[in-house]
Amino acid sequence: MSTAAITVEGLTKRFGPVTAVDDLSFTVRAGAVTGFLGPNGSGKTTTLRMVLGLMRPSAGRALVGERPYVEHPRPGRVVGSALEASSFHPGRSGLDHLRVYAPQVGVSDARCREVIDLVGLGAAARRRVSGYSMGMRQRLGLATALLTDPPTIVLDEPANGLDPEGIVWLRGFLRHLAEEGRSVLVSSHVLGEVQSTVDDVVVIARGRLVHSSSLAGLAELAEHTTYVEGPDRGAVARLVEQHAWSAEPSGAGWTVADVAAPLVGAAAHAAGVELHELTPRGRDLEQVFLRLTAPPATEGGAR
Amino acid sequence: MRAALLTEYRKLVSTRFWWILLIVMAGYLAFLAAVIAFSVNAETGDGGAPGVPAASGVEAATIVYSLVNAIGYVFPLVIGSLAMTSELRHGTITQSLLVEPRRGVLLAAKLLAAVPLGLLYGVVACLAVVLGGAPVLALVGDGAFLGDGDVLQVLAYGALVTVVWAVIGVAFGALVTNQVAAIVVIIAVTQLVEPIARVGLASVDALAGAAAYLPGAAADAVIGASFFASMGSAEVLSRGAGIAVLLTYAAVLAVLARWTTLRRDLG
């Protein structure tokens, strides 16, 4: 765990007057799954393309292990990646797509067959990609990334175009990769898609880093919401008023924003208000994510 | 480099286009060879097609067999150009560069992989003009002359030149990366621009020498016979100079592609 799997340092990419990625720095811990999150157009794909040597940064650098991707003698063996679900020749079969790249990453045809079975495309292996659904293309992309059994995996929006069943499958798959001790960098514009599988999160908006921590660190930014209900609705209402909580009536009780359940309980006890229900509501990470990535008018792109 | 070549080979044979175009070429050349064989032998004024030179004997045979280059060169150019344009069109360039970030190696592998492909096209093109032309030459002309040294040379060099055309095609496609644009330019240049330029340049004394350096004219010089040369468009280079001119076209296009297309952010 000493060396980071991927290190991004001051990475910047300008397209003419537009700065797509702006002085971005973060690391991907070895052996951890890192979610790379941001709204569409926030610079995720551009960042990944620079990490993988497809684009030249305007400034800064990205390292895979200890050196840039392109300086590895056989980079395909160090990092497996799936960037776009559309990057296949429509007239080529799924299996042939893998066989095309097999010589350069030094794997056999048997291994191609193995990974295509692994992602559940065995039955469609010899069909042309033009007949594949979006979900099947995503799976073929994953198979490509896994071809060399690499220690580090980079996936760009692997959940795009997957049906709910496919998303569940993907979650299990990512968890499996993590259990095998691989370092995974997975991008998404929807936190919920990867929330249950990531250890760390890197959040960007408008090309800049807005948050980087463990998933638990992100959860700490979430507001505490507490649902409270008592037999005397008026008494609970007075309690809310007394403490100037921001609360909204909900069902038979109240939803209190930004106050933890123990505090509400203590206040009710002190005031002698009988409660029948006192429930901490889930910390809504999606709300945190939206708040972090909101346009500058509501929340600045603070670093 | 071996792995890169194997990858390029697999890219090519795993889609259908290479054999579809091969069959189209064979059919087209066989048909044209039969038609031209008939026309060159026809008596002038008596069904002789306008624009087709009248000839007889070995000369008639070599004109027919040289169609491999004179008409057929558009096919190796097109199939060669697809090596790069198809990667950019379908986005497979991303994965190609991920497994081989050295862009010079990628381009070199594509240029080299065009050699066996071009040879296949060349051999099939020769068979097609012989199958289409020889029976007609034998029936209405003075014979097929398939045992003649000059004729065999025209066929052998025709196949060789086809290899170079395929390599030039790869380099051209790497420079003009829009697939449709590349194919349109290849067809326009081979079917229209160059034939006109050759006749046009040849008719202006001061420029007559320049016509010999056009790629099609250089290829004719290598083959040693031509449909166009027989139409009177003058000066022809030596065989060695012809090969040198063609390889120069390939090299210049490849270098330009390396410093333009392959310097950009790709994939």
CSV table of N, CA and C in Angstrom, one decimal, chain B residues 122-251:
chain,number,residue,atom,x,y,z
B,122,GLY,N,-2.6,-8.1,-55.6
B,122,GLY,CA,-1.9,-8.0,-56.9
B,122,GLY,C,-2.0,-9.4,-57.6
B,123,VAL,N,-1.9,-10.5,-56.9
B,123,VAL,CA,-2.0,-11.8,-57.5
B,123,VAL,C,-3.4,-12.0,-58.0
B,124,VAL,N,-4.4,-11.7,-57.2
B,124,VAL,CA,-5.8,-11.9,-57.6
B,124,VAL,C,-6.1,-11.0,-58.8
B,125,ALA,N,-5.6,-9.8,-58.8
B,125,ALA,CA,-5.8,-8.8,-59.9
B,125,ALA,C,-5.2,-9.4,-61.2
B,126,CYS,N,-4.0,-10.0,-61.1
B,126,CYS,CA,-3.4,-10.6,-62.3
B,126,CYS,C,-4.2,-11.8,-62.8
B,127,LEU,N,-4.6,-12.6,-61.9
B,127,LEU,CA,-5.5,-13.7,-62.3
B,127,LEU,C,-6.7,-13.3,-63.0
B,128,ALA,N,-7.3,-12.2,-62.5
B,128,ALA,CA,-8.6,-11.7,-63.0
B,128,ALA,C,-8.4,-11.2,-64.4
B,129,VAL,N,-7.3,-10.4,-64.7
B,129,VAL,CA,-7.1,-9.8,-66.0
B,129,VAL,C,-6.8,-11.0,-67.0
B,130,VAL,N,-6.1,-12.0,-66.5
B,130,VAL,CA,-5.8,-13.1,-67.4
B,130,VAL,C,-7.0,-13.9,-67.7
B,131,LEU,N,-7.8,-14.2,-66.7
B,131,LEU,CA,-9.1,-14.9,-66.9
B,131,LEU,C,-10.0,-14.2,-67.8
B,132,GLY,N,-10.1,-12.9,-67.6
B,132,GLY,CA,-11.0,-12.1,-68.4
B,132,GLY,C,-10.5,-11.8,-69.8
B,133,GLY,N,-9.2,-11.5,-69.9
B,133,GLY,CA,-8.6,-11.0,-71.1
B,133,GLY,C,-8.0,-12.1,-72.1
B,134,ALA,N,-7.4,-13.1,-71.5
B,134,ALA,CA,-6.7,-14.1,-72.3
B,134,ALA,C,-7.7,-14.8,-73.3
B,135,PRO,N,-8.8,-15.3,-72.9
B,135,PRO,CA,-9.7,-16.0,-73.8
B,135,PRO,C,-10.1,-15.1,-75.0
B,136,VAL,N,-10.4,-13.8,-74.7
B,136,VAL,CA,-10.8,-12.9,-75.7
B,136,VAL,C,-9.6,-12.6,-76.7
B,137,LEU,N,-8.5,-12.4,-76.1
B,137,LEU,CA,-7.3,-12.1,-76.9
B,137,LEU,C,-7.0,-13.3,-77.9
B,138,ALA,N,-7.2,-14.5,-77.3
B,138,ALA,CA,-7.0,-15.7,-78.1
B,138,ALA,C,-8.0,-15.8,-79.2
B,139,LEU,N,-9.3,-15.4,-78.9
B,139,LEU,CA,-10.4,-15.6,-79.9
B,139,LEU,C,-10.4,-14.6,-81.0
B,140,VAL,N,-10.3,-13.3,-80.6
B,140,VAL,CA,-10.4,-12.2,-81.6
B,140,VAL,C,-9.1,-11.6,-82.0
B,141,GLY,N,-8.1,-11.9,-81.2
B,141,GLY,CA,-6.8,-11.2,-81.5
B,141,GLY,C,-5.8,-12.3,-82.0
B,142,ASP,N,-4.5,-11.9,-81.7
B,142,ASP,CA,-3.4,-12.8,-82.2
B,142,ASP,C,-3.0,-13.8,-81.2
B,143,GLY,N,-3.7,-13.9,-80.1
B,143,GLY,CA,-3.3,-14.9,-79.0
B,143,GLY,C,-3.2,-14.3,-77.7
B,144,ALA,N,-3.1,-15.1,-76.7
B,144,ALA,CA,-3.1,-14.6,-75.3
B,144,ALA,C,-1.7,-14.3,-74.8
B,145,PHE,N,-0.7,-14.9,-75.5
B,145,PHE,CA,0.8,-14.6,-75.2
B,145,PHE,C,1.1,-14.8,-73.7
B,146,LEU,N,0.5,-15.8,-73.1
B,146,LEU,CA,0.8,-16.0,-71.7
B,146,LEU,C,2.2,-16.6,-71.4
B,147,GLY,N,2.8,-17.1,-72.5
B,147,GLY,CA,4.2,-17.6,-72.3
B,147,GLY,C,5.3,-16.6,-72.6
B,148,ASP,N,4.8,-15.5,-73.1
B,148,ASP,CA,5.8,-14.5,-73.6
B,148,ASP,C,6.4,-13.8,-72.4
B,149,GLY,N,7.7,-13.6,-72.5
B,149,GLY,CA,8.5,-13.0,-71.4
B,149,GLY,C,8.0,-11.6,-71.0
B,150,ASP,N,7.7,-10.7,-72.0
B,150,ASP,CA,7.3,-9.4,-71.8
B,150,ASP,C,5.9,-9.4,-71.0
B,151,VAL,N,5.1,-10.3,-71.4
B,151,VAL,CA,3.7,-10.4,-70.8
B,151,VAL,C,3.9,-10.8,-69.4
B,152,LEU,N,4.7,-11.8,-69.1
B,152,LEU,CA,4.9,-12.3,-67.8
B,152,LEU,C,5.5,-11.2,-66.9
B,153,GLN,N,6.4,-10.4,-67.5
B,153,GLN,CA,7.0,-9.4,-66.7
B,153,GLN,C,5.9,-8.3,-66.3
B,154,VAL,N,5.1,-8.0,-67.3
B,154,VAL,CA,4.0,-7.0,-67.0
B,154,VAL,C,3.1,-7.5,-65.8
B,155,LEU,N,2.8,-8.8,-65.9
B,155,LEU,CA,2.0,-9.4,-64.8
B,155,LEU,C,2.7,-9.3,-63.4
B,156,ALA,N,4.0,-9.8,-63.5
B,156,ALA,CA,4.7,-9.8,-62.2
B,156,ALA,C,4.9,-8.5,-61.6
B,157,TYR,N,5.3,-7.5,-62.5
B,157,TYR,CA,5.5,-6.2,-61.9
B,157,TYR,C,4.2,-5.5,-61.5
B,158,GLY,N,3.1,-5.9,-62.2
B,158,GLY,CA,1.8,-5.4,-61.9
B,158,GLY,C,1.4,-5.8,-60.4
B,159,ALA,N,1.7,-7.1,-60.1
B,159,ALA,CA,1.5,-7.6,-58.7
B,159,ALA,C,2.3,-6.8,-57.7
B,160,LEU,N,3.6,-6.6,-58.1
B,160,LEU,CA,4.5,-5.9,-57.2
B,160,LEU,C,4.1,-4.5,-57.0
B,161,VAL,N,3.6,-3.8,-58.0
B,161,VAL,CA,3.2,-2.4,-57.9
B,161,VAL,C,1.9,-2.3,-57.0
B,162,THR,N,1.1,-3.3,-57.1
B,162,THR,CA,-0.1,-3.4,-56.3
B,162,THR,C,0.3,-3.3,-54.8
B,163,VAL,N,1.4,-4.0,-54.4
B,163,VAL,CA,1.9,-4.0,-53.0
B,163,VAL,C,2.2,-2.6,-52.6
B,164,VAL,N,2.9,-1.9,-53.5
B,164,VAL,CA,3.2,-0.5,-53.2
B,164,VAL,C,2.0,0.4,-53.1
B,165,TRP,N,1.0,0.2,-54.0
B,165,TRP,CA,-0.2,0.9,-53.9
B,165,TRP,C,-0.9,0.7,-52.5
B,166,ALA,N,-0.9,-0.5,-52.0
B,166,ALA,CA,-1.6,-0.7,-50.7
B,166,ALA,C,-0.8,0.0,-49.6
B,167,VAL,N,0.5,0.1,-49.7
B,167,VAL,CA,1.3,0.8,-48.7
B,167,VAL,C,1.0,2.3,-48.8
B,168,ILE,N,1.0,2.8,-50.0
B,168,ILE,CA,0.6,4.2,-50.2
B,168,ILE,C,-0.8,4.5,-49.7
B,169,GLY,N,-1.7,3.5,-49.9
B,169,GLY,CA,-3.0,3.7,-49.3
B,169,GLY,C,-3.0,3.8,-47.8
B,170,VAL,N,-2.3,3.0,-47.1
B,170,VAL,CA,-2.2,3.1,-45.7
B,170,VAL,C,-1.7,4.5,-45.3
B,171,ALA,N,-0.6,5.0,-45.9
B,171,ALA,CA,-0.1,6.3,-45.6
B,171,ALA,C,-1.1,7.4,-45.9
B,172,PHE,N,-1.8,7.3,-47.0
B,172,PHE,CA,-2.8,8.3,-47.3
B,172,PHE,C,-3.9,8.3,-46.3
B,173,GLY,N,-4.4,7.1,-46.0
B,173,GLY,CA,-5.5,7.1,-45.0
B,173,GLY,C,-5.1,7.6,-43.6
B,174,ALA,N,-3.8,7.5,-43.3
B,174,ALA,CA,-3.3,8.0,-42.0
B,174,ALA,C,-3.2,9.5,-42.1
B,175,LEU,N,-3.1,10.1,-43.3
B,175,LEU,CA,-3.1,11.5,-43.4
B,175,LEU,C,-4.5,12.1,-43.6
B,176,VAL,N,-5.3,11.5,-44.4
B,176,VAL,CA,-6.7,12.0,-44.6
B,176,VAL,C,-7.5,11.0,-43.8
B,177,THR,N,-7.8,11.3,-42.6
B,177,THR,CA,-8.4,10.3,-41.7
B,177,THR,C,-9.9,10.1,-41.8
B,178,ASN,N,-10.6,11.1,-42.4
B,178,ASN,CA,-12.0,10.9,-42.6
B,178,ASN,C,-12.2,9.8,-43.7
B,179,GLN,N,-12.9,8.7,-43.3
B,179,GLN,CA,-13.0,7.6,-44.2
B,179,GLN,C,-13.6,7.9,-45.5
B,180,VAL,N,-14.7,8.6,-45.4
B,180,VAL,CA,-15.5,8.9,-46.7
B,180,VAL,C,-14.6,9.8,-47.5
B,181,ALA,N,-14.0,10.9,-46.9
B,181,ALA,CA,-13.2,11.8,-47.7
B,181,ALA,C,-12.0,11.1,-48.3
B,182,ALA,N,-11.4,10.2,-47.6
B,182,ALA,CA,-10.2,9.4,-48.1
B,182,ALA,C,-10.6,8.6,-49.4
B,183,ILE,N,-11.8,7.9,-49.3
B,183,ILE,CA,-12.2,7.1,-50.4
B,183,ILE,C,-12.6,8.0,-51.6
B,184,VAL,N,-13.3,9.1,-51.3
B,184,VAL,CA,-13.7,9.9,-52.4
B,184,VAL,C,-12.5,10.5,-53.1
B,185,VAL,N,-11.5,11.0,-52.3
B,185,VAL,CA,-10.3,11.5,-52.9
B,185,VAL,C,-9.5,10.5,-53.7
B,186,ILE,N,-9.5,9.3,-53.2
B,186,ILE,CA,-8.7,8.2,-53.9
B,186,ILE,C,-9.4,7.9,-55.3
B,187,ILE,N,-10.8,7.8,-55.2
B,187,ILE,CA,-11.5,7.5,-56.5
B,187,ILE,C,-11.4,8.7,-57.4
B,188,ALA,N,-11.5,9.9,-56.9
B,188,ALA,CA,-11.4,11.1,-57.8
B,188,ALA,C,-10.1,11.2,-58.5
B,189,VAL,N,-9.0,11.0,-57.7
B,189,VAL,CA,-7.7,11.2,-58.2
B,189,VAL,C,-7.3,10.1,-59.2
B,190,THR,N,-7.7,8.8,-58.8
B,190,THR,CA,-7.3,7.7,-59.7
B,190,THR,C,-8.1,7.6,-61.0
B,191,GLN,N,-9.4,8.0,-60.9
B,191,GLN,CA,-10.3,7.8,-62.0
B,191,GLN,C,-10.4,9.0,-62.9
B,192,LEU,N,-10.1,10.2,-62.3
B,192,LEU,CA,-10.3,11.4,-63.0
B,192,LEU,C,-9.1,12.3,-63.1
B,193,VAL,N,-8.6,12.7,-61.9
B,193,VAL,CA,-7.6,13.8,-61.8
B,193,VAL,C,-6.3,13.3,-62.5
B,194,GLU,N,-5.9,12.1,-62.1
B,194,GLU,CA,-4.6,11.7,-62.7
B,194,GLU,C,-4.6,11.5,-64.2
B,195,PRO,N,-5.6,10.7,-64.7
B,195,PRO,CA,-5.7,10.5,-66.2
B,195,PRO,C,-5.7,11.9,-66.9
B,196,ILE,N,-6.5,12.8,-66.4
B,196,ILE,CA,-6.6,14.1,-67.1
B,196,ILE,C,-5.2,14.8,-67.0
B,197,ALA,N,-4.6,14.8,-65.8
B,197,ALA,CA,-3.4,15.4,-65.6
B,197,ALA,C,-2.3,14.9,-66.5
B,198,ARG,N,-2.3,13.5,-66.7
B,198,ARG,CA,-1.3,12.9,-67.5
B,198,ARG,C,-1.4,13.3,-69.0
B,199,VAL,N,-2.6,13.4,-69.5
B,199,VAL,CA,-2.8,13.8,-70.8
B,199,VAL,C,-2.5,15.3,-71.0
B,200,GLY,N,-3.1,16.0,-70.0
B,200,GLY,CA,-2.9,17.5,-70.0
B,200,GLY,C,-1.4,17.9,-70.0
B,201,LEU,N,-0.7,17.4,-69.0
B,201,LEU,CA,0.7,17.7,-68.8
B,201,LEU,C,1.5,17.3,-70.1
B,202,ALA,N,1.2,16.1,-70.6
B,202,ALA,CA,1.9,15.6,-71.7
B,202,ALA,C,1.7,16.5,-73.0
B,203,SER,N,0.6,17.2,-73.0
B,203,SER,CA,0.4,18.0,-74.2
B,203,SER,C,1.0,19.4,-74.1
B,204,VAL,N,1.5,19.8,-72.9
B,204,VAL,CA,2.2,21.0,-72.8
B,204,VAL,C,3.7,20.7,-72.8
B,205,ASP,N,4.5,21.2,-73.7
B,205,ASP,CA,5.9,20.8,-73.9
B,205,ASP,C,6.7,21.0,-72.6
B,206,ALA,N,6.5,22.2,-72.0
B,206,ALA,CA,7.4,22.5,-70.8
B,206,ALA,C,7.1,21.6,-69.7
B,207,LEU,N,5.9,21.0,-69.6
B,207,LEU,CA,5.5,20.2,-68.5
B,207,LEU,C,5.5,18.7,-68.8
B,208,ALA,N,5.8,18.4,-70.0
B,208,ALA,CA,5.7,17.0,-70.4
B,208,ALA,C,6.5,16.0,-69.5
B,209,GLY,N,7.7,16.5,-69.0
B,209,GLY,CA,8.5,15.7,-68.2
B,209,GLY,C,7.9,15.4,-66.8
B,210,ALA,N,7.1,16.4,-66.3
B,210,ALA,CA,6.5,16.3,-65.0
B,210,ALA,C,5.5,15.2,-65.0
B,211,ALA,N,4.8,14.9,-66.1
B,211,ALA,CA,3.7,13.9,-66.1
B,211,ALA,C,4.3,12.5,-65.7
B,212,ALA,N,5.5,12.3,-66.0
B,212,ALA,CA,6.1,11.0,-65.7
B,212,ALA,C,6.3,10.7,-64.2
B,213,TYR,N,6.2,11.8,-63.4
B,213,TYR,CA,6.4,11.7,-61.9
B,213,TYR,C,5.0,11.6,-61.2
B,214,LEU,N,3.9,11.6,-62.0
B,214,LEU,CA,2.6,11.3,-61.3
B,214,LEU,C,2.7,9.8,-60.9
B,215,PRO,N,2.0,9.5,-59.8
B,215,PRO,CA,2.1,8.2,-59.3
B,215,PRO,C,1.7,7.1,-60.3
B,216,GLY,N,0.6,7.3,-61.0
B,216,GLY,CA,0.2,6.3,-62.0
B,216,GLY,C,1.2,6.1,-63.1
B,217,ALA,N,1.8,7.2,-63.5
B,217,ALA,CA,2.8,7.1,-64.6
B,217,ALA,C,4.0,6.4,-64.1
B,218,ALA,N,4.4,6.7,-62.8
B,218,ALA,CA,5.6,6.0,-62.2
B,218,ALA,C,5.3,4.5,-62.2
B,219,ALA,N,4.1,4.1,-61.8
B,219,ALA,CA,3.7,2.7,-61.8
B,219,ALA,C,3.8,2.1,-63.1
B,220,ASP,N,3.4,2.8,-64.1
B,220,ASP,CA,3.5,2.3,-65.5
B,220,ASP,C,4.9,2.1,-65.9
B,221,ALA,N,5.8,3.0,-65.4
B,221,ALA,CA,7.2,2.8,-65.7
B,221,ALA,C,7.7,1.5,-65.1
B,222,VAL,N,7.2,1.2,-64.0
B,222,VAL,CA,7.7,-0.1,-63.3
B,222,VAL,C,7.2,-1.3,-64.1
B,223,ILE,N,6.0,-1.2,-64.5
B,223,ILE,CA,5.4,-2.3,-65.2
B,223,ILE,C,6.0,-2.5,-66.6
B,224,GLY,N,6.2,-1.3,-67.2
B,224,GLY,CA,6.8,-1.4,-68.6
B,224,GLY,C,5.8,-1.4,-69.7
B,225,ALA,N,4.6,-1.2,-69.4
B,225,ALA,CA,3.5,-1.1,-70.4
B,225,ALA,C,2.4,-0.4,-69.8
B,226,SER,N,1.6,0.2,-70.6
B,226,SER,CA,0.4,0.9,-70.0
B,226,SER,C,-0.7,1.2,-71.0
B,227,PHE,N,-1.8,1.1,-70.5
B,227,PHE,CA,-3.0,1.5,-71.3
B,227,PHE,C,-2.9,3.0,-71.7
B,228,PHE,N,-2.4,3.8,-70.7
B,228,PHE,CA,-2.3,5.2,-71.0
B,228,PHE,C,-1.1,5.6,-71.9
B,229,ALA,N,0.1,4.9,-71.6
B,229,ALA,CA,1.2,5.1,-72.4
B,229,ALA,C,0.9,4.8,-73.8
B,230,SER,N,0.1,3.8,-74.0
B,230,SER,CA,-0.2,3.4,-75.4
B,230,SER,C,-1.1,4.4,-76.1
B,231,MET,N,-1.7,5.3,-75.2
B,231,MET,CA,-2.5,6.3,-75.8
B,231,MET,C,-1.7,7.5,-76.2
B,232,GLY,N,-0.4,7.4,-76.0
B,232,GLY,CA,0.5,8.4,-76.6
B,232,GLY,C,0.9,9.5,-75.6
B,233,SER,N,0.7,9.2,-74.3
B,233,SER,CA,1.1,10.3,-73.3
B,233,SER,C,2.6,10.1,-72.9
B,234,ALA,N,3.4,10.1,-73.9
B,234,ALA,CA,4.8,10.3,-73.9
B,234,ALA,C,5.7,9.7,-72.8
B,235,GLU,N,6.6,10.6,-72.3
B,235,GLU,CA,7.7,10.2,-71.5
B,235,GLU,C,7.4,9.2,-70.4
B,236,VAL,N,8.3,8.3,-70.2
B,236,VAL,CA,8.2,7.3,-69.1
B,236,VAL,C,9.6,7.2,-68.4
B,237,LEU,N,9.5,7.0,-67.1
B,237,LEU,CA,10.7,6.9,-66.3
B,237,LEU,C,11.3,5.5,-66.5
B,238,SER,N,12.5,5.3,-66.0
B,238,SER,CA,13.1,4.0,-66.0
B,238,SER,C,12.4,3.2,-64.9
B,239,ARG,N,12.5,1.8,-64.9
B,239,ARG,CA,11.8,1.0,-63.9
B,239,ARG,C,12.3,1.4,-62.5
B,240,GLY,N,13.6,1.5,-62.3
B,240,GLY,CA,14.1,1.8,-61.0
B,240,GLY,C,13.6,3.1,-60.5
B,241,ALA,N,13.6,4.1,-61.4
B,241,ALA,CA,13.2,5.5,-61.0
B,241,ALA,C,11.7,5.4,-60.7
B,242,GLY,N,10.9,4.6,-61.4
B,242,GLY,CA,9.5,4.5,-61.2
B,242,GLY,C,9.3,4.0,-59.8
B,243,ILE,N,10.0,2.9,-59.4
B,243,ILE,CA,9.8,2.3,-58.0
B,243,ILE,C,10.2,3.4,-57.0
B,244,ALA,N,11.3,4.1,-57.3
B,244,ALA,CA,11.8,5.1,-56.3
B,244,ALA,C,10.7,6.2,-56.1
B,245,VAL,N,10.1,6.6,-57.2
B,245,VAL,CA,9.1,7.7,-57.2
B,245,VAL,C,7.9,7.2,-56.3
B,246,LEU,N,7.5,6.0,-56.6
B,246,LEU,CA,6.3,5.4,-55.8
B,246,LEU,C,6.6,5.3,-54.3
B,247,LEU,N,7.8,4.8,-54.0
B,247,LEU,CA,8.2,4.7,-52.6
B,247,LEU,C,8.3,6.1,-51.9
B,248,THR,N,8.7,7.0,-52.7
B,248,THR,CA,8.8,8.4,-52.2
B,248,THR,C,7.4,8.9,-51.8
B,249,TYR,N,6.4,8.6,-52.7
B,249,TYR,CA,5.1,9.0,-52.4
B,249,TYR,C,4.7,8.4,-51.0
B,250,ALA,N,4.9,7.1,-50.9
B,250,ALA,CA,4.5,6.4,-49.7
B,250,ALA,C,5.2,7.0,-48.4
B,251,ALA,N,6.5,7.3,-48.6
B,251,ALA,CA,7.3,7.8,-47.5
B,251,ALA,C,6.9,9.2,-47.1
